[in-house]
mmCIF file of C-alpha atoms in Angstrom:
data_model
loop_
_atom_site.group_PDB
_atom_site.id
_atom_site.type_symbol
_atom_site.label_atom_id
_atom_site.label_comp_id
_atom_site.label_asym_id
_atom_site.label_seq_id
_atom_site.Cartn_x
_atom_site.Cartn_y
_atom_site.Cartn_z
ATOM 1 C CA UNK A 1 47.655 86.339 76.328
ATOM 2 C CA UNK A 2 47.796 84.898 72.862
ATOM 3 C CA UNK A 3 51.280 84.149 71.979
ATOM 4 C CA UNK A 4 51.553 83.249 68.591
ATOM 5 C CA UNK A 5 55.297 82.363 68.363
ATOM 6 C CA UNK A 6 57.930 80.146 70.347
ATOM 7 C CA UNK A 7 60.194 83.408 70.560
ATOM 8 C CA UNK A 8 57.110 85.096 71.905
ATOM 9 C CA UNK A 9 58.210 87.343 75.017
ATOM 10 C CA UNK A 10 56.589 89.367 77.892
ATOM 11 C CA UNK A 11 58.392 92.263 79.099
ATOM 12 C CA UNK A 12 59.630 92.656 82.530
ATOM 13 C CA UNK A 13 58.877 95.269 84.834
ATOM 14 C CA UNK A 14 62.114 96.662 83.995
ATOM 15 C CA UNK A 15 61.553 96.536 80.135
ATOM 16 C CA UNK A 16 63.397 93.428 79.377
ATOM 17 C CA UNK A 17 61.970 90.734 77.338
ATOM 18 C CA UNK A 18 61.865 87.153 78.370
ATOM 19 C CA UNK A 19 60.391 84.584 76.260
ATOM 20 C CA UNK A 20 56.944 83.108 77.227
ATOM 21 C CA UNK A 21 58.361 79.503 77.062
ATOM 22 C CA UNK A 22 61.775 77.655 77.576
ATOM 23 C CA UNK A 23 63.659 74.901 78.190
ATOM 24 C CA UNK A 24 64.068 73.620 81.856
ATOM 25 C CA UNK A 25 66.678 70.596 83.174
ATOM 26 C CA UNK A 26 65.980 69.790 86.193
ATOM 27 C CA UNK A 27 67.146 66.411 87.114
ATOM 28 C CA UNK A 28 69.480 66.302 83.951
ATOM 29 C CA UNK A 29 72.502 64.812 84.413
ATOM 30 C CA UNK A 30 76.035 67.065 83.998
ATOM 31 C CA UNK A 31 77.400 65.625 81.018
ATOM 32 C CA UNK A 32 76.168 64.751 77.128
ATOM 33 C CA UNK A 33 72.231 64.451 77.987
ATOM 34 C CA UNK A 34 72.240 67.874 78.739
ATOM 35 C CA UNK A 35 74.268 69.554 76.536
ATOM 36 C CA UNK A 36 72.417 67.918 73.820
ATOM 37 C CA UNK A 37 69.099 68.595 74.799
ATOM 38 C CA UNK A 38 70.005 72.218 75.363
ATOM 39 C CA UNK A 39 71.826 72.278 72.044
ATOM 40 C CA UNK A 40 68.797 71.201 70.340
ATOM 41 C CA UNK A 41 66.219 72.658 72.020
ATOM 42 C CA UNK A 42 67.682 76.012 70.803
ATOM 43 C CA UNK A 43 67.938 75.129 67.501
ATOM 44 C CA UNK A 44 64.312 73.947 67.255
ATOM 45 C CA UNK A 45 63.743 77.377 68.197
ATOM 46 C CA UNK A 46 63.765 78.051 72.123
ATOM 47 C CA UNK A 47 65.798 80.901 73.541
ATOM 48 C CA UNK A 48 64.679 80.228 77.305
ATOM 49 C CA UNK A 49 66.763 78.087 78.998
ATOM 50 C CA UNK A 50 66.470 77.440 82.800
ATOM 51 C CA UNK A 51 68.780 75.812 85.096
ATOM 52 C CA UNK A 52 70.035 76.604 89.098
ATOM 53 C CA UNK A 53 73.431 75.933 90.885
ATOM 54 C CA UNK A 54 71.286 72.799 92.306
ATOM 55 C CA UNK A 55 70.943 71.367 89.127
ATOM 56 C CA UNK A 56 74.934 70.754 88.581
ATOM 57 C CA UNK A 57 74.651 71.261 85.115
ATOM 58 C CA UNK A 58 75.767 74.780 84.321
ATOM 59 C CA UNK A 59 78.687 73.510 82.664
ATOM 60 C CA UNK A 60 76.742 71.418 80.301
ATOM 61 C CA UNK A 61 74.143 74.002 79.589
ATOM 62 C CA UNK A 62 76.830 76.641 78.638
ATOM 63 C CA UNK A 63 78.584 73.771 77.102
ATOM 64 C CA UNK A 64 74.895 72.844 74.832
ATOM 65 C CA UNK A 65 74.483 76.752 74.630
ATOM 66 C CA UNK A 66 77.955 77.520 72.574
ATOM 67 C CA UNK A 67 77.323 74.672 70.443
ATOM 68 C CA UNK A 68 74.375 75.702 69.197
ATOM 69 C CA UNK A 69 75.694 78.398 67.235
ATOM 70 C CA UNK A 70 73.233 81.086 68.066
ATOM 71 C CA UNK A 71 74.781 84.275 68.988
ATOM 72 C CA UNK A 72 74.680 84.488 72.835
ATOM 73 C CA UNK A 73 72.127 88.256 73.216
ATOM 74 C CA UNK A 74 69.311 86.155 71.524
ATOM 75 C CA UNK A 75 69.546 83.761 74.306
ATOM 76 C CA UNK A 76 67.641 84.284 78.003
ATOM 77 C CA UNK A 77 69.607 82.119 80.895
ATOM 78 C CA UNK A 78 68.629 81.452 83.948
ATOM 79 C CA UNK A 79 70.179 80.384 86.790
ATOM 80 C CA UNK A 80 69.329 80.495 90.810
ATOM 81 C CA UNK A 81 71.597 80.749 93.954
ATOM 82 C CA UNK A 82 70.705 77.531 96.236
ATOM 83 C CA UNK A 83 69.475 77.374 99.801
ATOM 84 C CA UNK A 84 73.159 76.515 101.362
ATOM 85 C CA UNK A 85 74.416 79.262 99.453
ATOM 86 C CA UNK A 86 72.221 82.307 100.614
ATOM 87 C CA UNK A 87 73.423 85.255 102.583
ATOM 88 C CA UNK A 88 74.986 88.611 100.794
ATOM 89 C CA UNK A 89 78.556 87.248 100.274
ATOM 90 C CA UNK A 90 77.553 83.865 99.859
ATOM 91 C CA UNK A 91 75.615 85.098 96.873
ATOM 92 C CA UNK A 92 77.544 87.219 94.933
ATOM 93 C CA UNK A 93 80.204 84.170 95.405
ATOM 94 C CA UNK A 94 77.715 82.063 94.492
ATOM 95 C CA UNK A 95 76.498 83.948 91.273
ATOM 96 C CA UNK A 96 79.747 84.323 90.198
ATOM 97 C CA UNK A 97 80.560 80.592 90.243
ATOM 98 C CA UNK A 98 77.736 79.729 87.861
ATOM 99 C CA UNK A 99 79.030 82.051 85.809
ATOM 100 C CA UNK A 100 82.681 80.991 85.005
ATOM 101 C CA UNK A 101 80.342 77.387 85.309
ATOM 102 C CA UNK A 102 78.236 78.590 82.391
ATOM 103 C CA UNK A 103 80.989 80.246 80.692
ATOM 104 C CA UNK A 104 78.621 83.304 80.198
ATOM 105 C CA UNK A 105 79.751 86.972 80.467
ATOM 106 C CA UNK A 106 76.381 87.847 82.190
ATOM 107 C CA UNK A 107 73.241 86.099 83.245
ATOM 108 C CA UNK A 108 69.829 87.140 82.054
ATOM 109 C CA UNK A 109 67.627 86.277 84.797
ATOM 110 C CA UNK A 110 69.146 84.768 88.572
ATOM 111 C CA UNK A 111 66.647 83.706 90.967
ATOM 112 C CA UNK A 112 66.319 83.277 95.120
ATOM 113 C CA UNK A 113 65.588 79.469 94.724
ATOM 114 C CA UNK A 114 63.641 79.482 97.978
ATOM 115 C CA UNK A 115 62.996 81.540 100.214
ATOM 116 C CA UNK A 116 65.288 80.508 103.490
ATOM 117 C CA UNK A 117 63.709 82.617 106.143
ATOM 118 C CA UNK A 118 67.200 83.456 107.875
ATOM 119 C CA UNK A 119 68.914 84.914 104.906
ATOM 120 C CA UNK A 120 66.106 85.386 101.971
ATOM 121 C CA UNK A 121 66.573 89.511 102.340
ATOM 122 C CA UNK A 122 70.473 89.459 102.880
ATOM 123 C CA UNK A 123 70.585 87.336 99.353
ATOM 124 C CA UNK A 124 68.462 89.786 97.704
ATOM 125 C CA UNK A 125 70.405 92.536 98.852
ATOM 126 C CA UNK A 126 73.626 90.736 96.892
ATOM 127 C CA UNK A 127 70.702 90.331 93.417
ATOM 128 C CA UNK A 128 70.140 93.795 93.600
ATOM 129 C CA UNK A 129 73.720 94.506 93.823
ATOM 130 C CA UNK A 130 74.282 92.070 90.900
ATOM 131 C CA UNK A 131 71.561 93.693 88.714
ATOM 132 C CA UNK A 132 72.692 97.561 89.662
ATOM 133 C CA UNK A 133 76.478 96.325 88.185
ATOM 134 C CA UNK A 134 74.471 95.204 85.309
ATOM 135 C CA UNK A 135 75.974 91.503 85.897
ATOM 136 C CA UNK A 136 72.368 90.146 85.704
ATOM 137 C CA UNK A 137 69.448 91.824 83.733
ATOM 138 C CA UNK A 138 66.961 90.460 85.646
ATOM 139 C CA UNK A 139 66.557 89.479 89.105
ATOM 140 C CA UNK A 140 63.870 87.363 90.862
ATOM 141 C CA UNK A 141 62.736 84.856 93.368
ATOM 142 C CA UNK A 142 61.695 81.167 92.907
ATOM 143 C CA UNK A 143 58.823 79.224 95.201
ATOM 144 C CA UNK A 144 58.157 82.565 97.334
ATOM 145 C CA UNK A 145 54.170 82.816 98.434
ATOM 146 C CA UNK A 146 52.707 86.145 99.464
ATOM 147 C CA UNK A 147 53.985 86.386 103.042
ATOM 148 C CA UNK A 148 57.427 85.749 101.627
ATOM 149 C CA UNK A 149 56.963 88.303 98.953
ATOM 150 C CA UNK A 150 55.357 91.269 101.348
ATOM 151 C CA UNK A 151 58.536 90.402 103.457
ATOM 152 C CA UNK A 152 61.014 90.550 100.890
ATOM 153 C CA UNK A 153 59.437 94.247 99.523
ATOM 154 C CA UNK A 154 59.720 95.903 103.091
ATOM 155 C CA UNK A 155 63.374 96.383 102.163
ATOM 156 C CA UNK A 156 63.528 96.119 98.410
ATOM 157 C CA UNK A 157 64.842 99.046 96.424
ATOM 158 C CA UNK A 158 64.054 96.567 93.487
ATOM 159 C CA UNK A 159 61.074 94.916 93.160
ATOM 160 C CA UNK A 160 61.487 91.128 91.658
ATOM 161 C CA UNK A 161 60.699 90.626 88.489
ATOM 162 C CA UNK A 162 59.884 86.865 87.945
ATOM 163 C CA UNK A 163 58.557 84.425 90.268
ATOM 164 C CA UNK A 164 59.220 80.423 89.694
ATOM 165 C CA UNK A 165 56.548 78.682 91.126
ATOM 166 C CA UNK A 166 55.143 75.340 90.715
ATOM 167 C CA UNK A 167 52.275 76.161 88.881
ATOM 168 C CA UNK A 168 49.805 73.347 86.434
ATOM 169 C CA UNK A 169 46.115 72.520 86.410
ATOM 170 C CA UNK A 170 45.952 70.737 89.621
ATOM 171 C CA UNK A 171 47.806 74.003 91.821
ATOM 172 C CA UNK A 172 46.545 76.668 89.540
ATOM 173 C CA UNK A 173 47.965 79.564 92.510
ATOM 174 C CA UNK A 174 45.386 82.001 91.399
ATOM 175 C CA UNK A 175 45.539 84.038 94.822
ATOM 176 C CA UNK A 176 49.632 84.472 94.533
ATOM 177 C CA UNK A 177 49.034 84.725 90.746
ATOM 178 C CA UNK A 178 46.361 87.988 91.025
ATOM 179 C CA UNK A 179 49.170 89.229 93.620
ATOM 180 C CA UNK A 180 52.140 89.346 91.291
ATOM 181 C CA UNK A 181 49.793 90.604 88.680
ATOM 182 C CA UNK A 182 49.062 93.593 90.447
ATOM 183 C CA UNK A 183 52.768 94.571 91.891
ATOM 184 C CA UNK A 184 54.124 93.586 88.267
ATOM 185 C CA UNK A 185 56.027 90.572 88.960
ATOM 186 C CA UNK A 186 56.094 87.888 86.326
ATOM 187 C CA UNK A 187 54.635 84.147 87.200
ATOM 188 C CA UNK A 188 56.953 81.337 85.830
ATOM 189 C CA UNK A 189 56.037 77.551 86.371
ATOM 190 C CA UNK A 190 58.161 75.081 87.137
ATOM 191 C CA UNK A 191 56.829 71.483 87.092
ATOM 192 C CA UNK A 192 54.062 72.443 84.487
ATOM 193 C CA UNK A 193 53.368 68.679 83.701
ATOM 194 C CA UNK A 194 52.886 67.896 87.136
ATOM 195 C CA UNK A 195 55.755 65.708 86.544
ATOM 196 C CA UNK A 196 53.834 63.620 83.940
ATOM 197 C CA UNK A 197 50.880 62.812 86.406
ATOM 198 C CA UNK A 198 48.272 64.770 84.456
ATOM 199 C CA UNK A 199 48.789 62.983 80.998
ATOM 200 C CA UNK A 200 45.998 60.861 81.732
ATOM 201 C CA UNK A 201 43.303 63.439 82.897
ATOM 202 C CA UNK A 202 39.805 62.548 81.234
ATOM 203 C CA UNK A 203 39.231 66.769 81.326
ATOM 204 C CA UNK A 204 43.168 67.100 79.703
ATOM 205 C CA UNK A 205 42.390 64.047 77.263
ATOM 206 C CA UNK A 206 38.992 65.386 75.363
ATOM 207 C CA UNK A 207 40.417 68.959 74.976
ATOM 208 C CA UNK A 208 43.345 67.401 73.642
ATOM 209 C CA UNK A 209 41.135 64.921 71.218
ATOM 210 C CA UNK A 210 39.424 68.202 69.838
ATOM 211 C CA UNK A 211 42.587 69.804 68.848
ATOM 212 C CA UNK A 212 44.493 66.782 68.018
ATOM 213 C CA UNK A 213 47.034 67.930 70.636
ATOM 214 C CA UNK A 214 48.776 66.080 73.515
ATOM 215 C CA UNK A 215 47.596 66.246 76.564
ATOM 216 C CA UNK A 216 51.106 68.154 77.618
ATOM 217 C CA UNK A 217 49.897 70.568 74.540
ATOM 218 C CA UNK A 218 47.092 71.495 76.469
ATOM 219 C CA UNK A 219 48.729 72.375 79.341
ATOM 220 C CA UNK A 220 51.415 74.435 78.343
ATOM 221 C CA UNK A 221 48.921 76.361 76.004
ATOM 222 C CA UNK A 222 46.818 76.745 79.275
ATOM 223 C CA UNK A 223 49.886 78.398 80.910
ATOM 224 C CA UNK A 224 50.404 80.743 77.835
ATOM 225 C CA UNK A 225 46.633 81.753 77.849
ATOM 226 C CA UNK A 226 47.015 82.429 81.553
ATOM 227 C CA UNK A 227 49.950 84.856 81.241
ATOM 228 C CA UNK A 228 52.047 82.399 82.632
ATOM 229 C CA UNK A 229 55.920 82.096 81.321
ATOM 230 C CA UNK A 230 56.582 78.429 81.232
ATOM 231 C CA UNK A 231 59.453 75.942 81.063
ATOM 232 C CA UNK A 232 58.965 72.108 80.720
ATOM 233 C CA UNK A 233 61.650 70.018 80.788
ATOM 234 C CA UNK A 234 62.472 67.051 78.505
ATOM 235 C CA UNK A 235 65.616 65.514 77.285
ATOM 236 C CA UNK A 236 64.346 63.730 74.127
ATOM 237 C CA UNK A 237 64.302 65.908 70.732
ATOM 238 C CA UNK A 238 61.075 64.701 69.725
ATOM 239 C CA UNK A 239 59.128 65.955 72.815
ATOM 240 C CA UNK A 240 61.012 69.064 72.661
ATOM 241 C CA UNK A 241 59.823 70.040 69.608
ATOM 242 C CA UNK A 242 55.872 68.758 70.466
ATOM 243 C CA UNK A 243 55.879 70.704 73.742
ATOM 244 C CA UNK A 244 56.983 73.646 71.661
ATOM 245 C CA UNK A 245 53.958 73.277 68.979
ATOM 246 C CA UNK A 246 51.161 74.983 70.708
ATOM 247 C CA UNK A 247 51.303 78.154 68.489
ATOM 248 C CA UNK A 248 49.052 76.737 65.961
ATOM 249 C CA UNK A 249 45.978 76.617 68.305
ATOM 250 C CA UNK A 250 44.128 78.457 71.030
ATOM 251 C CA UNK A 251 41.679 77.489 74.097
ATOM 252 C CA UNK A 252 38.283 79.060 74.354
ATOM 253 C CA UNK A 253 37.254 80.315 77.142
ATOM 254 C CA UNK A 254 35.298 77.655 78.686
ATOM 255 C CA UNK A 255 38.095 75.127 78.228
ATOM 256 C CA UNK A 256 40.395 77.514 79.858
ATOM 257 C CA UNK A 257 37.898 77.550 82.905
ATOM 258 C CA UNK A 258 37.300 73.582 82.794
ATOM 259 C CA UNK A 259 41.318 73.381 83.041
ATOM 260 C CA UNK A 260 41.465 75.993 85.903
ATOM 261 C CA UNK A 261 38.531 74.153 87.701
ATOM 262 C CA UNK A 262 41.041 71.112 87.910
ATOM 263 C CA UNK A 263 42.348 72.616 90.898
ATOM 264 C CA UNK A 264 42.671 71.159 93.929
ATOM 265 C CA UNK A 265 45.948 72.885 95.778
ATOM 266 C CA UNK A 266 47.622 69.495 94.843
ATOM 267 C CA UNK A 267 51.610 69.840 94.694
ATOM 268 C CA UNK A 268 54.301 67.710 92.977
ATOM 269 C CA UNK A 269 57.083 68.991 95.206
ATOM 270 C CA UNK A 270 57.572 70.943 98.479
ATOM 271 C CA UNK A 271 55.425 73.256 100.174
ATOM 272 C CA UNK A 272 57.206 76.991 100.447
ATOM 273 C CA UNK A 273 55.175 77.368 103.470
ATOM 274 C CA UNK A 274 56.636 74.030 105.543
ATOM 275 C CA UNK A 275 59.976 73.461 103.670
ATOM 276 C CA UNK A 276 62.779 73.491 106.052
#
């Protein structure tokens, strides 16, 4: 994958095109963080932007969305029903509160945000209602390993189209990776930075020296290569637009495989297998 542009997309299973990169917010704060950073974020140029019921920020990012002035079908939203609100009516009650949150007419992509073992296939029965009313254009799952995706497509009459994992240099998920590949679902990654603990990497830092790149550069551009749609989060303009300028460059092979070779099944946040 050599994406040569921040509105860059991959198309969807179902022929819709999502943007290789994007904005996310976890862990931002409801209120004038967040709308700015969404705000600006799109008009540096992004038209990703990911957020989730958990967050409590909808209402900012639909706030930071209007006020950017860019006409809403250009835009790719994301949102993602949480774990206390799973189960078929609990979802499409769910999906339609971060709606009138957002202020949106429809969502572009919703996501399962984990997959709750009780109720994971009665809330995908509500997406796939959502998505055949044409409410949502996309539908997907977030932190769902193989086992959760060979359960889920047992009883699928559509097949998910995106799946938000964490997913950097240190938990490079090639196995679950190779699997989506080959039933068509798209690999997102959340936490790409590894929540800042790979800046320092002596492997990260001389790639980064040769290209006169951040180390953060290198990563995301890692992702891209990989075929990986990815989302980092930051709040400050300035990083916003650096994480965005890795157009202008492109890893050979062998750094590729010296990134990938970082990996040691190392996670930032839970484990989809053991979270309760």
């Amino acid at each position: 994958m050599t994406s040569k542009h921040l509105q860059d997309y991959t198309i969807l299973h179902n022929g819709v095109h999502m943007p290789w990169f994007g904005l996310g917010v976890y862990k931002v704060e409801e209120g004038q963080t967040a709308v700015d950073s969404v705000r600006l974020a799109i008009q540096h140029g992004y038209r990703s932007i990911d957020t989730a019921s958990f967050y409590k920020n909808e209402e900012s990012v639909g706030k930071g969305i209007r006020e950017s002035g860019i006409p809403r079908e250009e835009l790719f939203i994301t949102t993602k029903v949480w774990n206390t609100e799973q189960g078929y009516d609990e979802t499409l009650a769910a999906f339609d509160q971060s709606l009138t949150k957002l202020g949106l007419d429809y969502i572009d992509l919703y996501l399962i945000h984990w997959p709750v073992k009780e109720t994971f296939k009665e809330t995908w029965r509500a997406l796939e209602k959502l998505y055949k009313d044409e409410k949502v254009r996309a539908i997907g799952v977030s932190n769902f390993n193989i086992n959760h995706l060979e359960r889920l497509l047992e009883d699928a009459t559509v097949k998910p189209m995106v799946n938000q994992v964490e997913y950097h240099p240190l938990l490079s998920q090639e196995e679950l990776h190779q699997y989506c590949k080959e039933n068509g679902i798209q690999l997102e990654a959340w936490s790409p930075l590894m929540r800042g603990q790979l800046l320092e990497n002596p492997v990260l830092l001389d790639i980064a020296n040769k290209y006169s790149k951040s180390t953060a550069q290198i990563v995301l551009r890692w992702d891209l290569q990989n075929g990986v749609v990815t989302i980092p989060k930051s709040t400050k303009e300035q990083r916003i637009v650096e994480n965005a300028s890795i157009f202008d460059f492109q890893l050979t092979d062998d750094e590729m495989k010296r990134i990938s070779n970082l990996n040691e099944n190392k996670r930032s946040g839970t484990d989809p297998a053991t979270f309760d």
